[in-house]
Short mmCIF file of C-alpha atoms in Angstrom, two decimals:
data_model
loop_
_atom_site.label_atom_id
_atom_site.label_comp_id
_atom_site.label_asym_id
_atom_site.label_seq_id
_atom_site.Cartn_x
_atom_site.Cartn_y
_atom_site.Cartn_z
CA MET A 3 141.34 138.55 -60.12
CA ARG A 4 141.11 134.86 -61.19
CA ALA A 5 138.73 132.50 -59.31
CA THR A 6 136.88 128.91 -59.88
CA VAL A 7 133.19 129.10 -60.60
CA LEU A 8 131.31 125.97 -60.86
CA HIS A 9 128.43 126.38 -63.71
CA ALA A 10 127.22 123.27 -63.69
CA PRO A 11 128.10 119.72 -62.46
CA HIS A 12 131.48 119.03 -63.64
CA ASP A 13 131.91 121.90 -65.20
CA VAL A 14 134.40 124.35 -63.62
CA ARG A 15 135.96 127.40 -64.92
CA VAL A 16 138.46 129.90 -64.28
CA GLU A 17 137.30 133.45 -64.61
CA ASP A 18 137.84 136.97 -63.91
CA ARG A 19 135.73 138.24 -61.53
CA PRO A 20 136.03 141.21 -59.02
CA LYS A 21 138.64 141.57 -56.62
CA ALA A 22 137.42 140.63 -53.36
CA ALA A 23 136.84 143.80 -51.39
CA LEU A 24 135.99 145.06 -47.74
CA GLN A 25 132.21 145.50 -47.25
CA GLN A 26 132.03 145.56 -43.14
CA PRO A 27 134.69 147.57 -41.25
CA THR A 28 135.25 144.22 -39.40
CA ASP A 29 136.74 142.69 -42.73
CA ALA A 30 139.83 141.75 -44.18
CA VAL A 31 141.21 140.99 -47.61
CA ILE A 32 143.78 138.77 -48.42
CA ARG A 33 145.90 137.49 -51.14
CA THR A 34 146.04 133.85 -51.29
CA VAL A 35 149.45 132.04 -50.98
CA ALA A 36 147.48 128.33 -51.60
CA THR A 37 143.97 127.57 -51.83
CA CYS A 38 142.71 123.85 -52.43
CA VAL A 39 139.96 121.62 -53.77
CA CYS A 40 137.96 120.21 -50.70
CA GLY A 41 136.05 116.67 -50.73
CA SER A 42 133.16 118.32 -50.23
CA ASP A 43 133.42 120.60 -53.18
CA LEU A 44 132.63 117.58 -55.27
CA TRP A 45 129.13 116.72 -53.64
CA ASP A 46 128.55 120.26 -55.50
CA TYR A 47 130.91 119.26 -58.57
CA ARG A 48 128.85 115.83 -59.22
CA GLY A 49 125.73 117.15 -59.13
CA ILE A 50 124.56 115.52 -55.44
CA ASN A 51 124.55 118.81 -54.05
CA ALA A 52 121.91 121.48 -56.26
CA ILE A 53 123.64 125.08 -57.02
CA ASP A 54 121.57 127.61 -57.54
CA GLY A 55 123.60 129.46 -60.61
CA PRO A 56 127.41 130.05 -61.07
CA THR A 57 128.92 129.38 -57.81
CA PRO A 58 132.47 130.61 -56.72
CA GLY A 59 134.48 127.41 -55.49
CA GLY A 60 136.42 126.82 -52.20
CA HIS A 61 136.45 127.37 -48.45
CA GLU A 62 140.41 126.58 -47.37
CA TYR A 63 142.88 129.41 -47.95
CA VAL A 64 146.29 130.93 -46.25
CA GLY A 65 147.49 134.04 -47.64
CA ILE A 66 148.92 137.54 -46.99
CA VAL A 67 146.69 140.11 -45.19
CA GLU A 68 145.96 143.01 -48.28
CA GLU A 69 143.95 145.21 -46.30
CA VAL A 70 141.72 145.24 -43.18
CA GLY A 71 138.40 147.07 -41.96
CA SER A 72 138.38 150.18 -39.26
CA GLU A 73 137.50 148.23 -36.55
CA VAL A 74 139.79 145.02 -37.20
CA ALA A 75 142.24 145.40 -34.15
CA SER A 76 144.42 142.31 -34.17
CA ILE A 77 144.85 141.49 -37.67
CA LYS A 78 147.41 143.64 -39.59
CA PRO A 79 148.22 143.85 -43.19
CA GLY A 80 151.21 141.97 -44.52
CA GLN A 81 151.02 139.40 -41.79
CA LEU A 82 150.55 135.46 -42.85
CA VAL A 83 147.31 134.22 -41.77
CA VAL A 84 144.87 131.01 -41.75
CA GLY A 85 141.46 131.06 -41.19
CA SER A 86 138.46 128.71 -40.63
CA PHE A 87 135.60 128.07 -43.55
CA PHE A 88 133.05 129.37 -40.91
CA ALA A 89 134.14 133.03 -39.84
CA SER A 90 133.06 133.96 -36.39
CA ASP A 91 133.38 136.81 -34.03
CA ASN A 92 135.52 134.35 -31.28
CA THR A 93 133.94 136.04 -28.34
CA CYS A 94 129.99 134.79 -28.44
CA PRO A 95 128.91 131.99 -25.90
CA ASN A 96 129.19 129.42 -28.45
CA CYS A 97 132.69 130.51 -29.65
CA GLU A 98 133.84 130.59 -26.09
CA ASN A 99 132.19 126.69 -25.35
CA GLY A 100 134.28 126.18 -28.27
CA TYR A 101 131.98 125.98 -31.49
CA GLN A 102 132.70 128.77 -33.69
CA THR A 103 131.01 127.25 -36.57
CA ASN A 104 127.68 127.80 -34.49
CA CYS A 105 128.81 131.70 -33.52
CA LEU A 106 125.49 133.67 -33.49
CA HIS A 107 127.23 135.99 -35.92
CA ARG A 108 128.50 133.25 -38.28
CA GLU A 109 129.56 133.40 -41.84
CA PHE A 110 130.55 131.28 -44.30
CA VAL A 111 133.87 131.94 -46.31
CA GLY A 112 133.40 130.65 -49.72
CA GLY A 113 134.93 132.01 -52.87
CA CYS A 114 138.67 130.67 -51.65
CA GLN A 115 139.92 129.49 -55.08
CA ALA A 116 140.71 132.75 -56.06
CA GLU A 117 143.48 135.14 -55.75
CA TYR A 118 141.89 137.45 -53.06
CA VAL A 119 139.61 136.25 -50.33
CA ARG A 120 137.40 138.44 -48.22
CA VAL A 121 137.22 137.04 -44.94
CA PRO A 122 134.32 138.28 -42.47
CA LEU A 123 135.04 139.27 -38.24
CA ALA A 124 138.53 138.97 -39.22
CA ASP A 125 139.91 139.49 -35.48
CA GLY A 126 137.84 136.29 -34.42
CA THR A 127 138.44 134.19 -37.85
CA LEU A 128 142.27 134.69 -38.63
CA VAL A 129 145.19 133.48 -37.15
CA HIS A 130 148.61 135.07 -37.37
CA VAL A 131 151.58 132.68 -38.27
CA PRO A 132 154.35 134.09 -36.37
CA GLY A 133 158.08 134.48 -37.67
CA ASP A 134 159.60 133.70 -40.81
CA VAL A 135 157.61 130.88 -42.48
CA ALA A 136 159.15 128.17 -44.91
CA GLU A 137 157.91 127.25 -48.23
CA GLU A 138 157.25 123.60 -47.16
CA HIS A 139 155.00 124.34 -44.37
CA ILE A 140 152.54 126.28 -46.20
CA PRO A 141 150.90 123.22 -47.52
CA SER A 142 150.41 121.79 -44.01
CA LEU A 143 148.98 125.65 -42.70
CA LEU A 144 146.66 125.25 -45.68
CA ALA A 145 145.36 122.05 -44.50
CA CYS A 146 144.98 123.37 -40.81
CA SER A 147 142.05 125.47 -42.13
CA GLU A 148 140.13 122.70 -42.86
CA VAL A 149 141.22 119.17 -43.55
CA MET A 150 143.52 119.06 -40.48
CA GLY A 151 140.58 120.90 -38.11
CA THR A 152 138.24 118.64 -39.21
CA GLY A 153 140.24 115.54 -38.67
CA TRP A 154 141.53 117.01 -34.92
CA TYR A 155 137.54 117.38 -34.56
CA ALA A 156 136.39 113.90 -35.38
CA ALA A 157 139.21 112.61 -32.49
CA THR A 158 138.36 115.15 -29.82
CA ALA A 159 134.47 114.55 -30.40
CA ALA A 160 135.23 111.13 -30.35
CA GLN A 161 137.41 111.98 -26.82
CA VAL A 162 140.41 109.67 -28.33
CA LYS A 163 142.83 109.64 -24.87
CA PRO A 164 146.37 107.78 -24.52
CA GLY A 165 146.07 104.10 -25.44
CA ASP A 166 142.67 103.64 -27.34
CA THR A 167 142.57 101.46 -30.05
CA VAL A 168 141.05 104.04 -32.76
CA ALA A 169 139.62 103.16 -36.18
CA VAL A 170 138.73 105.88 -39.14
CA VAL A 171 136.29 105.14 -41.48
CA GLY A 172 137.37 107.31 -44.41
CA ASP A 173 140.63 107.49 -46.78
CA GLY A 174 140.40 110.64 -47.98
CA ALA A 175 142.15 113.89 -46.77
CA VAL A 176 140.04 114.21 -43.24
CA GLY A 177 140.31 110.91 -42.83
CA LEU A 178 144.27 110.57 -43.33
CA CYS A 179 144.27 113.69 -40.71
CA ALA A 180 142.10 112.35 -38.52
CA VAL A 181 144.64 109.57 -38.35
CA ILE A 182 147.36 111.90 -37.29
CA ALA A 183 144.87 113.61 -34.93
CA ALA A 184 144.43 110.09 -33.14
CA LYS A 185 148.23 109.84 -33.18
CA GLU A 186 148.76 113.04 -31.45
CA LEU A 187 145.85 112.37 -28.89
CA GLY A 188 147.80 109.22 -27.73
CA ALA A 189 145.73 106.32 -29.44
CA THR A 190 148.11 103.34 -29.32
CA ARG A 191 146.28 101.22 -32.23
CA ILE A 192 144.65 102.98 -35.16
CA ILE A 193 143.17 100.85 -37.46
CA ALA A 194 142.37 102.70 -40.95
CA MET A 195 139.87 101.52 -43.04
CA SER A 196 141.19 101.81 -46.82
CA ARG A 197 141.09 99.38 -49.63
CA HIS A 198 143.58 101.79 -51.85
CA THR A 199 146.94 100.99 -51.56
CA PRO A 200 148.36 104.26 -51.97
CA ARG A 201 146.26 105.68 -49.87
CA GLN A 202 146.72 102.41 -47.08
CA GLN A 203 150.63 103.45 -47.31
CA LEU A 204 149.82 107.15 -46.62
CA ALA A 205 147.53 106.33 -43.31
CA ARG A 206 150.40 104.27 -42.10
CA GLU A 207 152.89 107.17 -42.92
CA CYS A 208 150.66 109.45 -40.77
CA GLY A 209 150.07 106.72 -37.46
CA ALA A 210 147.95 103.81 -38.48
CA THR A 211 148.88 100.82 -36.93
CA ASP A 212 146.70 98.49 -39.10
CA VAL A 213 144.58 98.98 -42.69
CA VAL A 214 141.27 97.26 -42.77
CA ALA A 215 140.55 97.07 -46.66
CA GLU A 216 136.92 95.31 -46.14
CA ARG A 217 133.60 97.35 -46.03
CA SER A 218 130.34 97.26 -44.85
CA ASP A 219 129.60 94.26 -42.43
CA GLU A 220 132.62 92.50 -43.81
CA GLY A 221 134.78 95.46 -42.28
CA VAL A 222 132.95 95.46 -39.00
CA ALA A 223 133.95 91.79 -38.59
CA ARG A 224 137.51 92.94 -39.53
CA VAL A 225 137.46 95.59 -36.39
CA LYS A 226 135.80 93.04 -34.22
CA ALA A 227 138.46 90.71 -34.97
CA LEU A 228 141.34 92.86 -34.35
CA THR A 229 139.65 94.30 -30.82
CA GLY A 230 139.05 90.96 -29.35
CA GLY A 231 135.46 90.88 -30.71
CA ILE A 232 134.29 94.28 -28.91
CA GLY A 233 135.34 97.30 -31.29
CA ALA A 234 137.34 100.05 -30.87
CA ASP A 235 137.15 102.55 -28.08
CA ALA A 236 136.42 105.41 -30.69
CA VAL A 237 135.59 105.36 -34.38
CA LEU A 238 135.93 108.42 -36.22
CA GLU A 239 133.67 108.80 -39.43
CA CYS A 240 135.25 111.03 -42.28
CA VAL A 241 132.74 109.99 -45.29
CA GLY A 242 129.22 111.11 -44.50
CA SER A 243 127.43 108.27 -46.49
CA PRO A 244 124.78 106.41 -44.76
CA GLU A 245 126.97 103.01 -45.13
CA SER A 246 130.19 104.93 -43.59
CA MET A 247 127.86 105.87 -40.60
CA ARG A 248 126.90 102.19 -39.85
CA GLN A 249 130.21 101.05 -40.63
CA ALA A 250 131.51 103.58 -37.79
CA LEU A 251 128.51 102.46 -35.21
CA HIS A 252 128.90 98.99 -35.80
CA SER A 253 132.91 99.09 -34.84
CA THR A 254 132.39 101.03 -31.94
CA ARG A 255 132.81 99.05 -28.95
CA PRO A 256 129.61 99.52 -26.02
CA GLY A 257 130.22 102.62 -23.82
CA GLY A 258 132.84 103.64 -27.02
CA ASN A 259 132.56 106.94 -29.28
CA VAL A 260 131.96 108.13 -32.62
CA GLY A 261 132.98 111.36 -33.86
CA PHE A 262 131.14 112.29 -37.22
CA VAL A 263 132.64 114.66 -39.33
CA GLY A 264 131.51 113.91 -42.74
CA VAL A 265 128.96 116.09 -43.95
CA PRO A 266 125.97 113.71 -44.06
CA HIS A 267 123.63 113.10 -47.51
CA ASP A 268 120.90 110.73 -46.60
CA VAL A 269 121.90 109.47 -43.41
CA GLN A 270 119.24 108.13 -40.78
CA LEU A 271 120.08 106.54 -37.79
CA ASP A 272 117.90 103.45 -36.18
CA GLY A 273 116.97 105.41 -32.44
CA GLU A 274 116.45 102.20 -30.58
CA GLU A 275 119.76 100.46 -32.26
CA LEU A 276 121.23 103.45 -30.88
CA PHE A 277 119.68 103.19 -27.87
CA PHE A 278 120.86 99.96 -26.85
CA SER A 279 124.42 100.22 -28.74
CA HIS A 280 125.52 102.25 -25.52
CA VAL A 281 127.68 104.52 -28.42
CA ALA A 282 127.73 108.39 -27.67
CA LEU A 283 127.99 110.34 -31.15
CA ARG A 284 129.20 113.87 -31.34
CA GLY A 285 130.19 115.61 -34.35
CA GLY A 286 129.37 118.11 -36.73
CA PRO A 287 131.17 121.30 -38.93
CA ALA A 288 134.18 121.02 -37.19
CA PRO A 289 135.13 124.32 -35.33
CA VAL A 290 138.37 124.57 -36.71
CA ARG A 291 139.30 127.78 -34.85
CA ALA A 292 139.56 126.50 -31.71
CA PHE A 293 142.32 124.14 -33.04
CA LEU A 294 144.21 126.79 -35.14
CA PRO A 295 146.64 127.86 -32.72
CA ASP A 296 147.70 124.40 -31.50
CA LEU A 297 147.43 123.59 -35.03
CA ILE A 298 150.04 126.22 -36.38
CA GLU A 299 152.47 125.61 -33.48
CA ARG A 300 152.62 121.53 -33.95
CA VAL A 301 153.24 122.07 -37.90
CA LEU A 302 155.73 124.66 -37.57
CA THR A 303 157.61 122.53 -34.53
CA GLY A 304 157.09 119.73 -37.35
CA ARG A 305 155.45 117.81 -34.84
CA ILE A 306 152.74 116.77 -37.56
CA ASN A 307 153.16 117.34 -41.82
CA PRO A 308 149.22 117.29 -42.94
CA GLY A 309 150.44 119.14 -45.81
CA LYS A 310 151.05 115.09 -47.33
CA VAL A 311 147.69 114.85 -48.11
CA PHE A 312 147.99 117.36 -51.15
CA ASP A 313 149.27 114.87 -53.70
CA LEU A 314 148.76 116.93 -56.79
CA GLU A 315 149.59 120.73 -57.16
CA LEU A 316 148.26 122.61 -60.38
CA PRO A 317 147.99 126.57 -60.46
CA LEU A 318 144.80 128.04 -60.11
CA ASP A 319 144.10 128.31 -64.24
CA GLN A 320 144.17 124.18 -63.89
CA ALA A 321 141.44 124.02 -61.15
CA ALA A 322 139.13 122.02 -63.43
CA GLU A 323 141.87 119.29 -64.04
CA GLY A 324 142.16 119.36 -60.09
CA TYR A 325 138.88 118.60 -59.54
CA ARG A 326 138.57 115.79 -62.53
CA ALA A 327 141.60 114.22 -60.51
CA MET A 328 140.03 113.90 -56.96
CA ASP A 329 136.38 113.24 -58.67
CA GLU A 330 138.24 110.16 -60.48
CA ARG A 331 140.67 109.36 -57.66
CA ARG A 332 143.35 110.05 -59.33
CA ALA A 333 144.25 112.30 -56.47
CA ILE A 334 143.64 112.69 -52.14
CA LYS A 335 143.65 116.26 -52.14
CA THR A 336 144.62 119.09 -55.01
CA LEU A 337 146.57 122.11 -53.80
CA LEU A 338 145.96 125.48 -56.07
CA ARG A 339 148.79 127.93 -56.38
CA PRO A 340 147.42 131.39 -57.62
#
């Protein structure tokens, strides 16, 4: 099968690799309909995260079930399915508490920029998309496998509720999906923090009511100015840098909440500052599986269209250009067609 492999920083190749196959009786193998490049893939691509030898790429997928193991009961060959980037049994105590990315038996689902993908714990990980699905829904269903689910978690972790004022730090695919989530959860004012005109426009399409182009202290000051000097009820941190975390914390009102979903890199928090701020934090790897049934329904009924974050579509063989375009900020998110 054809699949992407990262050999070194900025060196992505599409190669012939052994076809994905069942390894455990709880596995499924899917034929990929669409996959994509994630912003978090760029940490490896840029050499910020070290890789130990050639590494298959990608962790987002929507596809048709090709084969299932002998112990798989609810997922059937021929079904269109979406799953999370972490496999989970969906039955352990952590899963039942809504944190499938901390499943006691979790396994990372990698190598998804490929024609076929092995998905462990198929019954607990995959969600069947019912009915005859229109082609126009495929990008949005793909978004649900990671960025929409992650944006949704940012909003639920920050306890966004009807009438809230929400600020979103980060204008990548996750940040834009967080805007969608905040709107769906009833926020009446949504401040998108972005200094890139195309992304500002897309944020407004997703539901942002205000745009703040400034960053750091200047960005915090603008949020405070828009909120009567107090700060936002909830701030959704979707980057993972020290600057973005500081901006999120300082933009939140006392008693407000930060939902942080950007993978942290060199982020350190001052305990005393946090203590006196009265700001609460919750985040981590998004438990996408918990949200998938609801998000899929919202996509199929037309309530949300997170697929609009894909502004570049390429065949899988051109994946290297998809990485370059995102690295150079010529694209927000690249969809790949095997």
